[in-house]
Coordinates of C-alpha atoms in Angstrom, one line a residue:
M1 CA 20.6 35.0 23.7
K2 CA 18.4 31.9 23.5
T3 CA 17.3 30.8 20.1
K4 CA 13.7 29.7 19.7
S5 CA 13.4 26.1 18.9
K6 CA 11.6 25.4 15.6
K7 CA 8.2 23.8 15.9
P8 CA 8.1 20.4 14.1
V9 CA 6.4 20.7 10.7
K10 CA 3.0 19.1 10.9
Q11 CA 2.5 16.4 8.3
K12 CA -0.2 17.1 5.8
E13 CA -3.3 14.9 5.7
G14 CA -6.2 14.1 3.4
I15 CA -6.6 16.2 0.3
A16 CA -3.6 18.4 1.1
R17 CA -1.4 15.3 1.4
L18 CA -2.8 13.9 -1.8
F19 CA -1.9 17.1 -3.6
E20 CA 1.6 16.8 -2.1
L21 CA 1.9 13.2 -3.4
A22 CA 0.6 14.3 -6.8
G23 CA 3.7 16.4 -7.3
K24 CA 3.9 17.5 -11.0
K25 CA 0.4 16.0 -11.5
K26 CA -1.1 19.0 -9.6
G27 CA -1.1 21.0 -12.8
K28 CA -3.3 18.4 -14.5
L29 CA -5.6 18.3 -11.5
V30 CA -6.0 22.1 -11.5
A31 CA -6.7 22.0 -15.3
A32 CA -9.2 19.3 -14.9
S33 CA -10.9 21.3 -12.1
L34 CA -11.0 24.4 -14.2
F35 CA -12.7 22.6 -17.1
S36 CA -15.1 21.1 -14.6
V37 CA -16.0 24.5 -13.3
I38 CA -16.6 25.7 -16.9
S39 CA -18.8 22.7 -17.6
S40 CA -20.8 23.2 -14.4
F41 CA -21.4 26.8 -15.4
S42 CA -22.3 25.8 -18.9
R43 CA -24.8 23.2 -17.5
I44 CA -26.9 25.8 -15.8
I45 CA -27.1 28.2 -18.8
F46 CA -30.0 26.1 -20.0
Y47 CA -32.0 27.0 -16.8
F48 CA -31.3 30.7 -17.3
S49 CA -32.4 30.5 -21.0
I50 CA -35.6 28.7 -20.1
Y51 CA -36.3 31.3 -17.4
S52 CA -35.7 34.2 -19.8
V53 CA -38.1 32.6 -22.3
I54 CA -40.8 32.1 -19.7
K55 CA -40.3 35.7 -18.5
I56 CA -40.8 37.0 -22.1
V57 CA -43.9 34.9 -22.5
L58 CA -45.5 36.1 -19.2
Q59 CA -44.7 39.7 -19.9
N60 CA -46.5 39.4 -23.3
Y61 CA -49.1 36.8 -22.4
S62 CA -51.9 39.1 -23.6
N63 CA -50.3 39.3 -27.1
I64 CA -48.1 36.3 -27.7
A65 CA -47.9 37.1 -31.4
S66 CA -45.9 40.3 -30.7
I67 CA -43.0 38.3 -29.2
D68 CA -39.9 38.6 -31.4
K69 CA -39.1 35.1 -32.7
M70 CA -35.4 35.9 -33.0
I71 CA -35.2 36.4 -29.2
I72 CA -36.6 32.9 -28.7
I73 CA -34.1 31.5 -31.3
K74 CA -31.2 33.4 -29.6
Y75 CA -32.0 31.8 -26.2
S76 CA -32.4 28.4 -27.9
L77 CA -28.9 28.8 -29.5
V78 CA -27.5 30.0 -26.1
S79 CA -28.9 26.8 -24.6
L80 CA -27.4 24.7 -27.4
V81 CA -24.0 26.3 -27.0
G82 CA -24.2 25.8 -23.2
I83 CA -25.0 22.1 -23.7
I84 CA -22.2 21.5 -26.2
L85 CA -19.7 23.5 -24.0
Y86 CA -20.8 21.4 -21.0
A87 CA -20.2 18.1 -22.9
V88 CA -16.9 19.2 -24.3
C89 CA -15.5 20.6 -21.0
A90 CA -16.8 17.6 -19.0
F91 CA -15.0 15.3 -21.5
V92 CA -11.8 17.2 -21.4
S93 CA -11.9 17.4 -17.6
S94 CA -12.6 13.7 -17.3
S95 CA -9.7 12.8 -19.7
I96 CA -7.2 15.0 -18.0
S97 CA -8.2 13.7 -14.5
H98 CA -8.0 10.1 -15.6
V99 CA -4.5 10.6 -17.1
A100 CA -3.4 12.3 -13.9
A101 CA -5.0 9.5 -11.8
Y102 CA -3.3 6.6 -13.5
D103 CA 0.1 8.4 -13.6
L104 CA -0.4 9.1 -9.8
L105 CA -1.3 5.5 -9.1
Y106 CA 1.8 4.3 -10.9
E107 CA 4.0 6.7 -9.0
I108 CA 2.5 5.9 -5.6
R109 CA 2.9 2.2 -6.2
I110 CA 6.5 2.6 -7.4
A111 CA 7.2 4.8 -4.4
L112 CA 5.7 2.2 -2.0
M113 CA 7.7 -0.6 -3.6
E114 CA 11.0 1.4 -3.5
K115 CA 10.3 2.5 0.1
M116 CA 9.7 -1.1 1.2
S117 CA 13.0 -2.1 -0.2
R118 CA 14.8 0.6 1.9
I119 CA 13.1 0.1 5.3
S120 CA 13.9 -2.4 8.0
A121 CA 12.7 -6.0 7.6
G122 CA 11.3 -5.7 11.1
F123 CA 8.5 -3.6 9.7
F124 CA 7.1 -6.6 7.8
D125 CA 7.1 -8.7 11.0
S126 CA 4.6 -6.2 12.5
V127 CA 2.2 -6.2 9.5
T128 CA 0.3 -8.9 7.7
Q129 CA 0.2 -9.7 4.0
G130 CA -3.5 -8.7 3.9
S131 CA -2.8 -5.2 5.2
I132 CA 0.0 -4.7 2.7
K133 CA -2.3 -5.9 -0.1
K134 CA -5.0 -3.6 1.1
I135 CA -2.7 -0.6 0.9
M136 CA -1.1 -1.5 -2.4
A137 CA -4.4 -2.5 -4.1
D138 CA -7.5 -1.1 -2.4
D139 CA -6.2 2.1 -0.8
V140 CA -4.2 3.2 -3.9
E141 CA -7.2 2.2 -6.1
S142 CA -9.5 4.4 -4.0
I143 CA -7.2 7.3 -4.8
E144 CA -7.6 6.6 -8.5
E145 CA -11.4 6.7 -8.2
F146 CA -11.2 10.0 -6.2
V147 CA -8.7 11.7 -8.6
A148 CA -10.3 10.4 -11.8
H149 CA -13.9 11.0 -10.9
S150 CA -14.6 12.5 -7.5
F151 CA -12.2 15.4 -7.3
S152 CA -13.3 17.3 -10.4
E153 CA -17.0 16.4 -9.6
L154 CA -16.4 17.8 -6.1
V155 CA -15.2 21.1 -7.6
A156 CA -18.1 21.1 -10.0
G157 CA -20.5 20.2 -7.1
I158 CA -19.3 23.3 -5.2
A159 CA -19.2 25.6 -8.3
T160 CA -22.6 24.8 -9.7
P161 CA -24.7 25.5 -6.5
L162 CA -22.5 28.6 -5.9
F163 CA -23.2 30.0 -9.3
I164 CA -26.9 29.3 -8.9
I165 CA -27.2 30.8 -5.4
I166 CA -25.3 34.0 -6.5
Y167 CA -27.8 34.3 -9.3
L168 CA -30.8 33.7 -7.1
F169 CA -29.6 36.3 -4.6
S170 CA -29.6 38.8 -7.5
I171 CA -33.3 38.0 -8.1
D172 CA -34.6 37.9 -4.5
W173 CA -32.5 37.6 -1.4
R174 CA -35.4 36.6 0.9
L175 CA -36.3 33.5 -1.2
S176 CA -32.6 32.7 -1.5
L177 CA -32.3 32.5 2.3
V178 CA -35.3 30.2 2.4
I179 CA -33.8 27.9 -0.2
L180 CA -30.5 27.8 1.7
L181 CA -32.2 26.8 5.0
P182 CA -32.7 23.1 4.3
I183 CA -29.2 22.9 2.8
I184 CA -27.7 24.4 6.0
I185 CA -29.7 22.0 8.2
S186 CA -28.7 19.0 6.1
L187 CA -25.0 20.1 6.2
F188 CA -25.2 20.3 9.9
L189 CA -26.6 16.8 10.2
L190 CA -24.0 15.4 7.9
G191 CA -21.3 17.2 9.8
M192 CA -22.5 15.4 13.0
C193 CA -21.7 12.1 11.3
L194 CA -18.3 13.1 10.0
T195 CA -16.9 15.3 12.8
Q196 CA -18.3 14.0 16.1
K197 CA -15.5 12.2 17.9
N198 CA -17.4 9.0 18.6
K199 CA -18.7 8.7 15.0
A200 CA -15.2 9.6 13.5
L201 CA -13.8 6.8 15.6
L202 CA -16.4 4.4 14.3
Q203 CA -15.3 5.2 10.7
K204 CA -11.7 4.5 11.7
K205 CA -12.7 1.3 13.5
M206 CA -14.6 0.1 10.4
S207 CA -11.5 0.7 8.2
S208 CA -9.3 -1.2 10.7
A209 CA -11.8 -4.1 10.9
M210 CA -11.9 -4.3 7.1
E211 CA -8.1 -4.4 6.9
K212 CA -8.0 -7.1 9.6
M213 CA -10.7 -9.2 7.7
T214 CA -8.8 -8.8 4.4
S215 CA -5.6 -10.0 6.1
T216 CA -7.3 -13.1 7.5
I217 CA -8.9 -13.9 4.1
V218 CA -5.4 -13.8 2.5
E219 CA -4.1 -16.1 5.3
Y220 CA -7.0 -18.4 4.9
V221 CA -6.4 -18.8 1.2
H222 CA -2.6 -19.4 1.7
G223 CA -3.3 -21.9 4.5
M224 CA -5.8 -23.9 2.4
P225 CA -3.6 -27.1 2.2
V226 CA -3.3 -27.2 6.0
I227 CA -7.0 -26.5 6.5
K228 CA -7.8 -29.4 4.1
V229 CA -5.3 -31.8 5.7
F230 CA -6.9 -31.2 9.1
N231 CA -10.4 -31.4 7.6
R232 CA -11.4 -27.9 8.8
N233 CA -14.3 -26.1 7.2
L234 CA -14.8 -22.3 7.1
K235 CA -16.2 -22.2 10.6
G236 CA -13.4 -24.4 11.8
F237 CA -11.0 -21.5 11.1
K238 CA -12.3 -19.6 14.0
R239 CA -10.3 -16.4 13.6
Y240 CA -11.7 -16.0 10.0
E241 CA -15.3 -16.2 11.4
D242 CA -14.4 -13.9 14.3
D243 CA -12.9 -11.2 12.0
I244 CA -15.9 -11.3 9.6
N245 CA -18.3 -11.0 12.5
E246 CA -16.3 -8.2 14.0
F247 CA -16.5 -6.3 10.7
V248 CA -20.2 -6.9 10.5
D249 CA -20.7 -5.7 14.1
V250 CA -18.7 -2.5 13.4
V251 CA -20.7 -1.8 10.2
D252 CA -23.9 -2.4 12.2
E253 CA -22.8 -0.2 15.0
T254 CA -21.9 2.6 12.6
A255 CA -25.2 2.3 10.8
H256 CA -27.2 2.5 14.0
A257 CA -25.1 5.4 15.3
N258 CA -25.7 7.4 12.1
A259 CA -29.3 6.2 11.4
V260 CA -31.2 9.2 12.8
P261 CA -28.9 12.1 11.5
I262 CA -28.5 10.5 8.1
S263 CA -32.2 9.9 7.7
L264 CA -33.0 13.5 8.7
Y265 CA -30.2 14.6 6.3
Y266 CA -31.9 13.1 3.4
V267 CA -35.3 14.4 4.5
F268 CA -34.1 18.0 4.6
F269 CA -31.7 17.7 1.7
G270 CA -34.5 17.4 -0.9
A271 CA -37.0 19.7 0.8
Q272 CA -36.2 23.0 -1.0
V273 CA -39.6 23.1 -2.7
L274 CA -41.4 22.2 0.6
F275 CA -39.6 25.1 2.3
L276 CA -40.3 27.5 -0.6
L277 CA -44.1 26.9 -1.0
P278 CA -45.3 28.9 2.1
P279 CA -43.2 32.1 1.5
C280 CA -44.0 31.9 -2.3
I281 CA -47.8 31.8 -1.6
F282 CA -47.5 34.6 0.8
M283 CA -45.3 36.6 -1.7
L284 CA -47.9 36.1 -4.5
K285 CA -50.8 37.2 -2.3
S286 CA -49.1 40.5 -1.2
A287 CA -47.3 41.2 -4.5
A288 CA -47.4 44.8 -5.8
N289 CA -46.4 43.4 -9.3
Y290 CA -48.0 40.0 -9.7
T291 CA -46.1 39.2 -13.0
E292 CA -42.7 40.0 -11.6
S293 CA -43.4 38.0 -8.4
L294 CA -44.8 35.1 -10.3
L295 CA -41.6 35.0 -12.4
A296 CA -39.4 35.0 -9.3
V297 CA -41.6 32.2 -7.8
I298 CA -41.3 30.1 -11.0
L299 CA -37.6 30.6 -11.1
F300 CA -37.0 29.6 -7.5
L301 CA -39.4 26.6 -7.7
F302 CA -37.7 25.6 -11.0
I303 CA -34.1 26.0 -10.0
G304 CA -34.7 25.1 -6.3
Q305 CA -35.4 21.5 -7.1
G306 CA -32.5 21.5 -9.6
L307 CA -30.1 22.3 -6.7
K308 CA -30.5 18.9 -5.3
E309 CA -28.5 16.9 -7.8
P310 CA -25.2 19.0 -7.8
L311 CA -25.5 19.4 -4.0
E312 CA -25.9 15.7 -3.5
N313 CA -22.8 15.1 -5.7
M314 CA -20.9 17.5 -3.5
M315 CA -22.0 15.8 -0.3
N316 CA -21.1 12.4 -1.7
M317 CA -17.7 13.6 -2.7
A318 CA -17.3 15.2 0.7
V319 CA -18.0 11.9 2.4
G320 CA -15.5 10.3 0.0
T321 CA -12.8 12.7 1.1
N322 CA -13.1 11.2 4.6
R323 CA -12.3 7.7 3.2
I324 CA -9.4 9.2 1.1
K325 CA -8.0 10.6 4.4
E326 CA -7.8 7.1 5.8
S327 CA -6.3 5.6 2.6
V328 CA -3.7 8.3 2.4
S329 CA -2.9 7.8 6.1
R330 CA -2.3 4.1 5.6
I331 CA -0.1 4.8 2.5
D332 CA 1.9 7.3 4.6
N333 CA 2.3 4.7 7.3
I334 CA 4.7 3.1 4.8
L335 CA 6.2 6.2 3.1
Y336 CA 7.1 7.8 6.5
Q337 CA 8.8 4.6 7.8
K338 CA 12.3 5.2 9.0
E339 CA 14.9 4.1 6.4
L340 CA 18.2 2.3 7.0
T341 CA 20.5 5.1 6.2
S342 CA 24.3 5.3 5.9
K343 CA 26.3 8.2 7.3
E344 CA 28.9 7.7 4.5
N345 CA 29.3 5.4 1.5
K346 CA 32.5 3.6 2.1
L347 CA 33.6 0.5 0.2
P348 CA 35.7 -2.0 2.1
S349 CA 39.0 -3.2 0.5
A350 CA 38.9 -6.5 2.3
Y351 CA 36.1 -8.9 3.1
D352 CA 36.7 -10.1 6.6
V353 CA 33.6 -9.9 8.8
E354 CA 33.9 -8.8 12.5
F355 CA 31.1 -8.7 15.1
E356 CA 32.1 -6.5 18.1
N357 CA 29.9 -6.9 21.3
V358 CA 26.8 -7.1 19.2
T359 CA 23.5 -7.0 21.1
F360 CA 20.0 -6.9 19.5
S361 CA 16.4 -7.3 20.6
Y362 CA 13.3 -7.6 18.4
T363 CA 10.9 -6.5 21.2
G364 CA 13.1 -4.2 23.3
K365 CA 12.8 -6.7 26.3
T366 CA 14.5 -10.0 25.7
N367 CA 17.8 -9.9 23.7
A368 CA 17.8 -12.2 20.7
V369 CA 21.6 -12.0 20.6
E370 CA 23.8 -10.6 23.4
N371 CA 27.4 -9.4 23.5
V372 CA 28.5 -11.5 20.5
S373 CA 32.0 -11.0 19.2
F374 CA 33.9 -13.0 16.6
K375 CA 35.9 -12.4 13.4
A376 CA 35.6 -14.3 10.1
E377 CA 38.7 -14.1 8.0
P378 CA 38.6 -13.7 4.2
G379 CA 38.5 -17.0 2.3
S380 CA 37.3 -18.8 5.4
I381 CA 34.2 -21.1 5.9
N382 CA 32.4 -20.3 9.1
A383 CA 29.6 -22.5 10.4
I384 CA 27.0 -21.2 12.8
V385 CA 25.3 -24.0 14.8
G386 CA 22.9 -24.1 17.8
H387 CA 19.5 -25.0 18.9
S388 CA 16.4 -23.6 17.1
G389 CA 15.6 -20.0 18.2
G390 CA 19.1 -19.5 19.6
G391 CA 19.9 -16.5 17.3
K392 CA 21.7 -18.0 14.4
S393 CA 19.6 -16.5 11.6
T394 CA 19.3 -13.3 13.6
L395 CA 23.1 -12.8 13.4
M396 CA 23.1 -13.1 9.6
E397 CA 20.0 -10.8 9.3
L398 CA 22.0 -8.2 11.3
L399 CA 24.9 -8.6 8.9
L400 CA 22.5 -7.8 6.0
R401 CA 21.0 -4.9 8.0
F402 CA 17.6 -6.3 7.9
Y403 CA 17.7 -4.8 11.4
D404 CA 20.2 -2.5 13.1
V405 CA 22.1 -3.6 16.2
N406 CA 21.1 -2.1 19.5
E407 CA 24.7 -2.2 20.8
G408 CA 28.1 -2.9 19.3
S409 CA 29.1 -2.9 15.6
I410 CA 29.4 -5.2 12.6
K411 CA 32.3 -4.5 10.3
I412 CA 33.4 -5.7 6.8
G413 CA 37.0 -5.1 6.0
G414 CA 37.2 -2.8 9.1
V415 CA 34.3 -0.6 7.8
D416 CA 31.1 -0.4 9.9
I417 CA 28.2 -1.7 7.7
K418 CA 26.3 1.5 8.8
E419 CA 28.8 3.4 6.7
I420 CA 28.1 1.3 3.6
S421 CA 25.1 2.1 1.4
Q422 CA 22.4 -0.5 1.4
E423 CA 22.9 -1.1 -2.3
N424 CA 26.6 -1.7 -2.0
L425 CA 26.1 -3.9 1.1
M426 CA 23.7 -6.1 -0.8
N427 CA 26.2 -6.3 -3.7
L428 CA 28.8 -7.6 -1.1
I429 CA 26.7 -10.3 0.3
S430 CA 24.8 -13.3 -1.2
Y431 CA 22.1 -14.9 1.0
V432 CA 20.3 -18.2 0.3
F433 CA 17.3 -18.5 2.6
Q434 CA 16.0 -21.7 4.0
D435 CA 12.7 -21.2 2.3
S436 CA 13.4 -20.1 -1.3
F437 CA 10.9 -17.9 -3.2
L438 CA 10.5 -18.1 -7.0
F439 CA 8.7 -15.4 -9.0
N440 CA 5.9 -16.2 -11.5
D441 CA 8.4 -15.7 -14.3
T442 CA 10.7 -17.8 -16.5
I443 CA 13.3 -20.0 -14.9
E444 CA 16.0 -18.0 -16.6
N445 CA 14.7 -14.7 -15.2
N446 CA 14.5 -16.3 -11.7
I447 CA 18.1 -17.2 -11.8
R448 CA 19.1 -13.9 -13.5
M449 CA 17.9 -12.1 -10.3
G450 CA 21.5 -12.8 -9.1
N451 CA 22.9 -10.6 -11.9
L452 CA 20.6 -8.8 -14.4
T453 CA 23.5 -8.2 -16.8
A454 CA 24.4 -11.9 -17.1
T455 CA 24.3 -13.7 -20.4
K456 CA 22.3 -16.8 -21.2
E457 CA 25.5 -18.9 -21.0
D458 CA 26.3 -17.4 -17.5
V459 CA 22.8 -18.5 -16.4
I460 CA 23.2 -22.0 -17.7
Q461 CA 26.7 -22.3 -16.1
A462 CA 25.2 -21.1 -12.7
A463 CA 22.4 -23.7 -13.0
K464 CA 25.0 -26.4 -13.7
S465 CA 27.0 -25.4 -10.7
A466 CA 23.9 -25.6 -8.5
G467 CA 23.1 -29.1 -9.9
I468 CA 19.7 -28.0 -11.4
H469 CA 20.6 -27.7 -15.1
E470 CA 19.3 -31.2 -16.1
V471 CA 16.0 -30.6 -14.2
I472 CA 15.5 -27.4 -16.1
E473 CA 16.3 -29.0 -19.5
N474 CA 13.5 -31.5 -18.9
L475 CA 10.9 -28.8 -18.4
P476 CA 8.5 -28.1 -21.4
A477 CA 10.3 -24.9 -22.4
S478 CA 13.6 -25.4 -20.7
Y479 CA 14.9 -22.1 -19.3
D480 CA 11.9 -20.2 -20.8
S481 CA 9.4 -22.3 -18.7
V482 CA 7.3 -20.1 -16.5
V483 CA 7.1 -21.2 -12.8
G484 CA 3.5 -22.1 -11.9
E485 CA 2.2 -22.3 -15.5
N486 CA 1.7 -25.2 -17.9
S487 CA 2.4 -27.8 -15.2
V488 CA 5.8 -26.2 -14.4
Y489 CA 5.9 -27.0 -10.7
L490 CA 9.1 -27.5 -8.8
S491 CA 9.8 -29.4 -5.6
G492 CA 11.3 -27.7 -2.5
G493 CA 14.7 -29.0 -3.2
E494 CA 14.6 -27.9 -6.9
K495 CA 13.5 -24.4 -5.8
Q496 CA 16.4 -24.3 -3.4
R497 CA 18.9 -25.2 -6.1
I498 CA 17.5 -22.4 -8.4
A499 CA 18.0 -20.0 -5.5
I500 CA 21.6 -21.3 -5.1
A501 CA 22.1 -20.8 -8.8
R502 CA 21.4 -17.1 -8.2
L503 CA 24.2 -17.1 -5.7
F504 CA 26.7 -18.5 -8.2
L505 CA 25.6 -15.9 -10.7
K506 CA 25.9 -13.0 -8.3
N507 CA 29.4 -14.0 -7.2
S508 CA 29.6 -11.9 -4.1
P509 CA 32.7 -11.9 -1.8
I510 CA 30.6 -12.8 1.2
I511 CA 28.2 -15.7 1.1
V512 CA 25.5 -16.7 3.7
L513 CA 23.8 -20.1 3.4
D514 CA 20.9 -20.7 5.7
E515 CA 20.4 -24.5 5.6
A516 CA 20.8 -24.2 1.9
T517 CA 20.9 -28.0 1.3
A518 CA 18.0 -28.7 3.6
Y519 CA 15.7 -29.8 0.7
A520 CA 18.3 -31.5 -1.5
D521 CA 18.5 -35.3 -1.8
A522 CA 21.8 -37.1 -1.1
E523 CA 23.0 -37.1 -4.7
N524 CA 22.3 -33.4 -5.3
E525 CA 23.7 -32.5 -1.8
T526 CA 27.0 -33.9 -2.8
K527 CA 27.0 -32.0 -6.1
I528 CA 26.0 -28.8 -4.3
Q529 CA 28.7 -29.3 -1.6
S530 CA 31.3 -29.8 -4.3
A531 CA 30.1 -26.6 -6.1
F532 CA 30.3 -24.6 -2.8
A533 CA 33.9 -25.7 -2.4
K534 CA 34.7 -24.1 -5.7
L535 CA 32.5 -21.0 -5.1
S536 CA 33.9 -20.3 -1.6
K537 CA 37.5 -19.9 -2.8
N538 CA 38.8 -16.5 -1.7
K539 CA 35.3 -15.7 -0.2
T540 CA 34.0 -15.3 3.3
V541 CA 31.4 -18.0 3.8
F542 CA 28.8 -18.4 6.6
I543 CA 26.8 -21.6 6.8
I544 CA 23.8 -21.9 9.2
A545 CA 23.5 -25.6 9.7
H546 CA 21.6 -28.2 11.7
R547 CA 23.1 -31.2 9.9
L548 CA 26.5 -31.0 11.6
K549 CA 28.2 -33.6 9.4
T550 CA 28.1 -31.0 6.5
I551 CA 30.3 -28.5 8.4
E552 CA 32.8 -30.7 10.2
N553 CA 35.6 -29.4 8.0
A554 CA 34.7 -25.7 8.4
D555 CA 37.6 -23.3 9.3
N556 CA 35.6 -22.0 12.3
I557 CA 32.4 -23.2 14.0
L558 CA 30.4 -20.7 16.0
V559 CA 28.2 -22.3 18.7
I560 CA 25.3 -20.0 19.5
H561 CA 23.3 -20.8 22.6
N562 CA 20.4 -18.7 23.9
G563 CA 21.7 -15.6 22.0
H564 CA 25.2 -15.9 23.3
L565 CA 28.4 -17.2 21.6
A566 CA 29.1 -20.2 23.8
S567 CA 32.3 -21.2 22.0
Q568 CA 34.1 -21.2 18.6
G569 CA 36.8 -23.1 16.9
K570 CA 37.4 -26.2 14.7
H571 CA 35.3 -29.4 15.0
S572 CA 38.1 -31.3 16.9
Y573 CA 38.6 -28.4 19.4
L574 CA 34.8 -28.1 20.1
M575 CA 34.4 -31.8 20.6
E576 CA 36.9 -31.6 23.4
N577 CA 36.1 -28.2 24.9
C578 CA 32.4 -27.4 24.3
Q579 CA 29.8 -29.7 25.8
I580 CA 26.9 -28.0 24.0
Y581 CA 28.5 -28.7 20.6
K582 CA 29.4 -32.3 21.6
D583 CA 25.8 -33.0 22.7
M584 CA 24.5 -31.6 19.4
V585 CA 26.9 -33.9 17.4
D586 CA 25.9 -36.9 19.5
A587 CA 22.2 -36.1 18.9
N588 CA 22.9 -35.9 15.1
E589 CA 24.6 -39.2 15.1
R590 CA 21.8 -40.9 17.0
R591 CA 19.3 -39.4 14.5
D592 CA 21.3 -40.6 11.5
S593 CA 21.4 -44.1 13.0
W594 CA 17.6 -44.4 13.2
S595 CA 16.0 -47.1 11.1
I596 CA 12.5 -48.5 10.6

């Protein structure tokens, strides 16, 4: 008997997905909506009270003095209670929705940050800083605006007209249908703008153009030193101008496409009284009871115009939900990214590193590394050399699981890194990048990134080992100096040494140095090399190097050429048996002999 295959569960979108993201905050949103409904009902009590007073006056217009004053006072008090109840419930609704909104914003941003730490680094190669900024700041902020303001107002915008229309139908169903006619027409016209495929695509196109423009603006600001050096003005940065023009063109196209239906929408939307006048005049002419008919006409004319504001709020909120759908979709584009998972959570007992027939491609077409196999023994220093773009850094990024291999395996102590949790893998490996990044925080906290539980003494010792302690001591507030503030600016070499201090503090069994001494001067390079010699004892060390003199004493040198392992061995062996390596050494010697 064949079993029916389960249909894939369709992912929620828009408001439904927002409620899913809200989690425990849904209760607060429901409470805020309930108070909003009560406030909307309380708001229209005033209209009913006024209508009741007018009704009494018209019914007793021939003898006004006979009207019971207490009835007038009663309706006045009802109106006052309604106004107070409206104000209190609106305040409570707004307070609850704001608390829920800010809690939700916090949780979404934390979820996004945690998610980005668990997904492949390849994801960040396919997106720009501007698009990430737009999601983290603009899109998440739009959710705050919707949850804090729009959601409860949307509920109120639906509830208020509903209450009014139900009441009007109880008075006269014919005039109620007339008052609904312009509303139905305006809803149809608005729906044309929101649901028609070509217009919906324009909305999406406009969001994409804005994201692209934001990304280019961020790039333009970051690249300002280069722009100034080459004496380029704003128009000289052509892509910036093109992206702004593209956004303007899309906005212009969207405005023209929606011009007629939106104009007609506003014409019909406020035309309740215009539609009511002819049937009201006819009704009064043929009325059997003129007073009763006049009361109905006054009520419909009075409340009919009052329908415009709550309905307009509802429409604006409805349009806002379309924008929320786009924002939630972009947030989900990160939250639904595939994570680097581990089948098991094994911990290796040894720290040798073995690559077995490793093949990997960034694009799926050309292999960045192909069929690479080697083994790095514990306590050994392994240099990785080769021409730029040959695959050196890629090998180490694969070791860190920034990407997963397409073929083959990488093992630490005989355990496949896919069977080691990401957290444990990061604890096993220290990596110093060629371009070091420092946070806008104190020098001490920047070094402490290597080990959050380290003492101040441990931090200072790590800085000394990295040859940066004296530089830090000369800063205005020493280790408490904040990078980028009060003239605390560090050179490239100084930043690199602080990054190396993190490595000393972390004290992992496997160390990867990606041209870690590239920005150090000769004196500090000697100090760093000496510190590395102490640090690498009983550790597995990988050094990606272009300055071949620094790795001549390595236990094993891996020569990577066009993604392949061309050869491996000690310096003396490679000089005799690997022409690629020999040519690189000769080129280095010629470079070092240059003089002016």
